[in-house]
PDB file of C-alpha atoms in Angstrom:
ATOM      1  CA  MET A   6       2.221  12.207   9.474  1.00  0.00           C
ATOM      2  CA  LYS A   7      -0.681  12.217   8.016  1.00  0.00           C
ATOM      3  CA  LEU A   8      -4.011  11.125  10.472  1.00  0.00           C
ATOM      4  CA  LEU A   9      -7.136   9.892   8.820  1.00  0.00           C
ATOM      5  CA  SER A  10     -10.503   7.803   9.484  1.00  0.00           C
ATOM      6  CA  VAL A  11     -12.132   4.819   7.033  1.00  0.00           C
ATOM      7  CA  ASN A  12     -16.017   3.583   8.204  1.00  0.00           C
ATOM      8  CA  SER A  13     -16.220   1.200   6.089  1.00  0.00           C
ATOM      9  CA  SER A  14     -13.939  -1.472   4.177  1.00  0.00           C
ATOM     10  CA  GLN A  15     -15.705   0.651   0.543  1.00  0.00           C
ATOM     11  CA  GLU A  16     -13.728   4.133   2.020  1.00  0.00           C
ATOM     12  CA  THR A  17     -10.638   1.426   2.527  1.00  0.00           C
ATOM     13  CA  GLN A  18     -11.120   0.680  -1.029  1.00  0.00           C
ATOM     14  CA  TYR A  19     -11.422   4.523  -2.272  1.00  0.00           C
ATOM     15  CA  LEU A  20      -8.099   5.302   0.002  1.00  0.00           C
ATOM     16  CA  ALA A  21      -6.417   2.899  -1.899  1.00  0.00           C
ATOM     17  CA  ALA A  22      -8.413   4.884  -5.319  1.00  0.00           C
ATOM     18  CA  GLU A  23      -7.058   7.535  -4.865  1.00  0.00           C
ATOM     19  CA  LEU A  24      -3.005   6.916  -4.016  1.00  0.00           C
ATOM     20  CA  ALA A  25      -3.506   4.957  -7.290  1.00  0.00           C
ATOM     21  CA  LYS A  26      -3.791   8.000  -9.389  1.00  0.00           C
ATOM     22  CA  VAL A  27      -0.771   9.720  -8.101  1.00  0.00           C
ATOM     23  CA  LEU A  28       1.331   6.549  -7.602  1.00  0.00           C
ATOM     24  CA  GLN A  29       4.398   6.804  -8.959  1.00  0.00           C
ATOM     25  CA  PRO A  30       6.035   3.818 -10.562  1.00  0.00           C
ATOM     26  CA  GLY A  31       9.061   2.953  -8.145  1.00  0.00           C
ATOM     27  CA  THR A  32       6.697   3.644  -5.047  1.00  0.00           C
ATOM     28  CA  VAL A  33       7.382   0.896  -1.974  1.00  0.00           C
ATOM     29  CA  VAL A  34       4.269   0.962   0.433  1.00  0.00           C
ATOM     30  CA  LEU A  35       4.477  -0.739   3.212  1.00  0.00           C
ATOM     31  CA  LEU A  36       1.196  -1.743   5.086  1.00  0.00           C
ATOM     32  CA  ASP A  37       1.240  -2.375   8.430  1.00  0.00           C
ATOM     33  CA  GLY A  38      -1.412  -3.557  10.673  1.00  0.00           C
ATOM     34  CA  PRO A  39      -2.858  -6.881  12.655  1.00  0.00           C
ATOM     35  CA  LEU A  40      -4.843  -9.519  10.613  1.00  0.00           C
ATOM     36  CA  GLY A  41      -8.111  -7.892   9.354  1.00  0.00           C
ATOM     37  CA  SER A  42      -7.296  -4.613   9.681  1.00  0.00           C
ATOM     38  CA  GLY A  43      -7.026  -3.785   5.849  1.00  0.00           C
ATOM     39  CA  LYS A  44      -3.397  -4.164   4.575  1.00  0.00           C
ATOM     40  CA  THR A  45      -4.859  -6.639   1.413  1.00  0.00           C
ATOM     41  CA  THR A  46      -8.724  -4.402   1.089  1.00  0.00           C
ATOM     42  CA  PHE A  47      -6.387  -1.997   0.487  1.00  0.00           C
ATOM     43  CA  THR A  48      -4.130  -3.440  -2.240  1.00  0.00           C
ATOM     44  CA  GLN A  49      -7.842  -4.561  -3.301  1.00  0.00           C
ATOM     45  CA  GLY A  50      -9.258  -1.050  -4.082  1.00  0.00           C
ATOM     46  CA  LEU A  51      -5.810  -0.114  -5.281  1.00  0.00           C
ATOM     47  CA  GLY A  52      -5.148  -2.829  -7.830  1.00  0.00           C
ATOM     48  CA  LYS A  53      -8.968  -2.343  -9.438  1.00  0.00           C
ATOM     49  CA  ALA A  54      -7.933   1.431  -9.421  1.00  0.00           C
ATOM     50  CA  LEU A  55      -5.236   0.219 -11.601  1.00  0.00           C
ATOM     51  CA  GLY A  56      -7.389  -2.041 -13.698  1.00  0.00           C
ATOM     52  CA  ILE A  57      -5.323  -5.131 -12.650  1.00  0.00           C
ATOM     53  CA  ARG A  58      -8.530  -7.900 -14.227  1.00  0.00           C
ATOM     54  CA  ARG A  59      -7.252 -10.608 -12.438  1.00  0.00           C
ATOM     55  CA  ALA A  60      -9.068 -10.692  -8.186  1.00  0.00           C
ATOM     56  CA  ILE A  61      -5.671  -9.695  -5.642  1.00  0.00           C
ATOM     57  CA  LYS A  62      -5.734 -12.247  -2.932  1.00  0.00           C
ATOM     58  CA  SER A  63      -2.965 -11.971   0.308  1.00  0.00           C
ATOM     59  CA  PRO A  64      -0.364 -13.921  -0.876  1.00  0.00           C
ATOM     60  CA  THR A  65       0.225 -15.364   2.624  1.00  0.00           C
ATOM     61  CA  TYR A  66       1.247 -18.894   1.415  1.00  0.00           C
ATOM     62  CA  THR A  67       2.898 -18.057  -1.832  1.00  0.00           C
ATOM     63  CA  ILE A  68       5.017 -14.947  -0.053  1.00  0.00           C
ATOM     64  CA  VAL A  69       4.916 -12.569  -3.508  1.00  0.00           C
ATOM     65  CA  LYS A  70       2.265 -11.741  -6.384  1.00  0.00           C
ATOM     66  CA  GLU A  71       2.998 -10.068  -9.744  1.00  0.00           C
ATOM     67  CA  TYR A  72       0.002  -8.063 -11.083  1.00  0.00           C
ATOM     68  CA  SER A  73       0.618  -6.366 -14.702  1.00  0.00           C
ATOM     69  CA  ILE A  74      -0.700  -3.629 -14.864  1.00  0.00           C
ATOM     70  CA  GLU A  75      -1.820  -2.026 -18.903  1.00  0.00           C
ATOM     71  CA  GLY A  76      -1.117   0.777 -19.615  1.00  0.00           C
ATOM     72  CA  ASP A  77       1.143   3.543 -22.035  1.00  0.00           C
ATOM     73  CA  LYS A  78       4.234   2.219 -19.741  1.00  0.00           C
ATOM     74  CA  PRO A  79       4.543  -1.448 -18.793  1.00  0.00           C
ATOM     75  CA  LEU A  80       4.435  -1.207 -14.892  1.00  0.00           C
ATOM     76  CA  GLU A  81       4.271  -4.282 -12.740  1.00  0.00           C
ATOM     77  CA  LEU A  82       2.198  -4.568  -8.981  1.00  0.00           C
ATOM     78  CA  ILE A  83       4.877  -6.286  -6.544  1.00  0.00           C
ATOM     79  CA  HIS A  84       2.593  -7.720  -3.398  1.00  0.00           C
ATOM     80  CA  ILE A  85       4.856  -9.135  -0.426  1.00  0.00           C
ATOM     81  CA  ASP A  86       2.877 -10.539   2.399  1.00  0.00           C
ATOM     82  CA  ALA A  87       6.188 -11.463   5.246  1.00  0.00           C
ATOM     83  CA  TYR A  88       3.814 -12.762   7.585  1.00  0.00           C
ATOM     84  CA  ARG A  89       4.949 -16.468   6.882  1.00  0.00           C
ATOM     85  CA  LEU A  90       8.584 -15.006   7.141  1.00  0.00           C
ATOM     86  CA  GLU A  91       8.425 -14.233  11.059  1.00  0.00           C
ATOM     87  CA  THR A  92      10.678 -16.954  12.062  1.00  0.00           C
ATOM     88  CA  GLY A  93      13.471 -16.707   8.977  1.00  0.00           C
ATOM     89  CA  GLY A  94      13.422 -16.977   5.269  1.00  0.00           C
ATOM     90  CA  ALA A  95      13.185 -13.295   4.484  1.00  0.00           C
ATOM     91  CA  ASP A  96      16.860 -13.606   1.813  1.00  0.00           C
ATOM     92  CA  SER A  97      15.024 -16.092   0.037  1.00  0.00           C
ATOM     93  CA  ILE A  98      12.370 -13.616  -1.709  1.00  0.00           C
ATOM     94  CA  ASP A  99      15.362 -10.956  -2.719  1.00  0.00           C
ATOM     95  CA  LEU A 100      13.139  -8.687  -2.095  1.00  0.00           C
ATOM     96  CA  HIS A 101      15.783  -5.993  -4.299  1.00  0.00           C
ATOM     97  CA  SER A 102      14.880  -7.779  -7.782  1.00  0.00           C
ATOM     98  CA  TYR A 103      11.801  -5.832  -7.122  1.00  0.00           C
ATOM     99  CA  LEU A 104      12.464  -2.807  -6.794  1.00  0.00           C
ATOM    100  CA  ARG A 105      12.843  -1.313 -10.595  1.00  0.00           C
ATOM    101  CA  PRO A 106      11.507   2.180 -11.619  1.00  0.00           C
ATOM    102  CA  ASP A 107       8.666  -0.686 -13.645  1.00  0.00           C
ATOM    103  CA  THR A 108       6.853  -1.644 -10.530  1.00  0.00           C
ATOM    104  CA  VAL A 109       5.227  -0.085  -7.596  1.00  0.00           C
ATOM    105  CA  VAL A 110       5.818  -2.706  -3.975  1.00  0.00           C
ATOM    106  CA  PHE A 111       3.036  -3.310  -1.444  1.00  0.00           C
ATOM    107  CA  ILE A 112       4.223  -4.759   1.345  1.00  0.00           C
ATOM    108  CA  GLU A 113       2.995  -6.956   3.928  1.00  0.00           C
ATOM    109  CA  TRP A 114       4.700  -7.432   7.570  1.00  0.00           C
ATOM    110  CA  SER A 115       7.669  -5.640   6.821  1.00  0.00           C
ATOM    111  CA  GLU A 116       8.863  -5.793   9.802  1.00  0.00           C
ATOM    112  CA  TYR A 117       9.653  -9.551   9.464  1.00  0.00           C
ATOM    113  CA  ILE A 118      12.390  -8.211   6.316  1.00  0.00           C
ATOM    114  CA  ALA A 119      13.229  -4.476   7.957  1.00  0.00           C
ATOM    115  CA  ASP A 120      16.579  -5.930   7.179  1.00  0.00           C
ATOM    116  CA  TYR A 121      15.852  -5.544   2.890  1.00  0.00           C
ATOM    117  CA  LEU A 122      14.490  -2.619   3.441  1.00  0.00           C
ATOM    118  CA  PRO A 123      14.926   0.246   1.012  1.00  0.00           C
ATOM    119  CA  GLU A 124      16.205   3.675   2.457  1.00  0.00           C
ATOM    120  CA  THR A 125      12.476   5.174   1.501  1.00  0.00           C
ATOM    121  CA  PHE A 126       9.182   4.479   1.811  1.00  0.00           C
ATOM    122  CA  ILE A 127       5.699   5.733   2.805  1.00  0.00           C
ATOM    123  CA  LYS A 128       3.989   3.515   5.223  1.00  0.00           C
ATOM    124  CA  ILE A 129       0.366   3.183   5.741  1.00  0.00           C
ATOM    125  CA  GLY A 130      -0.568   2.166   9.295  1.00  0.00           C
ATOM    126  CA  PHE A 131      -4.083   0.391   9.065  1.00  0.00           C
ATOM    127  CA  VAL A 132      -5.325   0.851  13.660  1.00  0.00           C
ATOM    128  CA  PRO A 133      -8.699  -0.761  13.989  1.00  0.00           C
ATOM    129  CA  GLN A 134     -11.142   1.036  15.937  1.00  0.00           C
ATOM    130  CA  ASN A 135     -14.419  -0.402  18.361  1.00  0.00           C
ATOM    131  CA  GLU A 136     -16.225  -1.064  14.779  1.00  0.00           C
ATOM    132  CA  LEU A 137     -15.695  -4.072  12.115  1.00  0.00           C
ATOM    133  CA  THR A 138     -14.902  -1.597   9.675  1.00  0.00           C
ATOM    134  CA  ALA A 139     -13.401   1.284  11.024  1.00  0.00           C
ATOM    135  CA  ARG A 140     -10.124   2.066  11.535  1.00  0.00           C
ATOM    136  CA  GLN A 141      -7.625   4.655  11.597  1.00  0.00           C
ATOM    137  CA  ILE A 142      -4.827   5.076   9.117  1.00  0.00           C
ATOM    138  CA  GLU A 143      -1.650   6.981   9.693  1.00  0.00           C
ATOM    139  CA  ILE A 144       0.314   7.683   6.950  1.00  0.00           C
ATOM    140  CA  THR A 145       3.961   7.948   7.169  1.00  0.00           C
ATOM    141  CA  VAL A 146       6.928   9.235   5.426  1.00  0.00           C
ATOM    142  CA  HIS A 147      10.455   7.509   6.172  1.00  0.00           C
ATOM    143  CA  GLY A 148      13.741   8.302   5.125  1.00  0.00           C
ATOM    144  CA  GLU A 149      15.936  10.693   2.901  1.00  0.00           C
ATOM    145  CA  LYS A 150      16.602   9.520  -0.454  1.00  0.00           C
ATOM    146  CA  GLU A 151      13.489  10.253  -2.054  1.00  0.00           C
ATOM    147  CA  ALA A 152      11.637  11.344   0.487  1.00  0.00           C
ATOM    148  CA  LYS A 153      10.163  15.155  -0.677  1.00  0.00           C
ATOM    149  CA  LYS A 154       9.021  12.563  -4.202  1.00  0.00           C
ATOM    150  CA  TYR A 155       7.137  10.685  -2.030  1.00  0.00           C
ATOM    151  CA  GLU A 156       5.712  13.841   0.594  1.00  0.00           C
ATOM    152  CA  GLN A 157       4.564  14.566  -2.459  1.00  0.00           C
ATOM    153  CA  LEU A 158       3.119  12.549  -3.940  1.00  0.00           C
ATOM    154  CA  VAL A 159       1.419  11.993   0.197  1.00  0.00           C
ATOM    155  CA  ALA A 160       0.507  15.549  -0.274  1.00  0.00           C
ATOM    156  CA  GLU A 161      -1.248  15.538  -3.389  1.00  0.00           C
ATOM    157  CA  TRP A 162      -3.448  12.113  -2.731  1.00  0.00           C
ATOM    158  CA  MET A 163      -4.443  13.576   0.650  1.00  0.00           C
ATOM    159  CA  LYS A 164      -6.226  17.191  -1.088  1.00  0.00           C
ATOM    160  CA  ASN A 165      -8.042  14.851  -3.300  1.00  0.00           C
ATOM    161  CA  TRP A 166      -8.409  12.509  -0.424  1.00  0.00           C
ATOM    162  CA  GLU A 167      -9.041  15.392   1.473  1.00  0.00           C
ATOM    163  CA  ARG A 168     -11.776  16.748  -1.854  1.00  0.00           C
ATOM    164  CA  ASN A 169     -13.236  14.211  -1.613  1.00  0.00           C
ATOM    165  CA  GLU A 170     -14.621  13.601   1.477  1.00  0.00           C
ATOM    166  CA  SER A 171     -15.737  17.165   2.278  1.00  0.00           C
ATOM    167  CA  GLU A 172     -17.960  16.622  -0.791  1.00  0.00           C
ATOM    168  CA  ASN A 173     -19.602  13.881   0.347  1.00  0.00           C
ATOM    169  CA  VAL A 174     -18.446  11.658  -2.384  1.00  0.00           C
ATOM    170  CA  PHE A 175     -18.706   7.814   0.597  1.00  0.00           C
ATOM    171  CA  VAL A 176     -21.770   8.680   1.432  1.00  0.00           C
TER     172      VAL A 176
END
């Protein structure tokens, strides 16, 4: 598990931008935390870094939003917010149809679709601190099938983050 702190929405988005640099197609990321903890802010930073021009908003009412990413190879960001599935209906989104080699899938409130999640994923937990925008962020890799690939991805992501942090990029 990697544990770090961010002190603003901008730092949260910058952390996401650093992930975008090393993100591999087929990656599944769960975003865990209470309302207002930074899950969508993180996804917005990631989307911007990937070159998505459309505004990224929480898909709370639509449940799933798809964003095309321009580049050499076709890629899609799939943003899922399962909050409205708390009382059931997880089977209605057909999660497995989004788990393709040409997608990166980010899931908020994944506990409501736990039975449908893939075996291996990266989980990013957002824990609000005393200040409004300060957050502790916990990053873990779960599963075994592709865990090595995800662990390498996280290690490279954290190496870039720590380098930027030591260079005071956030000031």
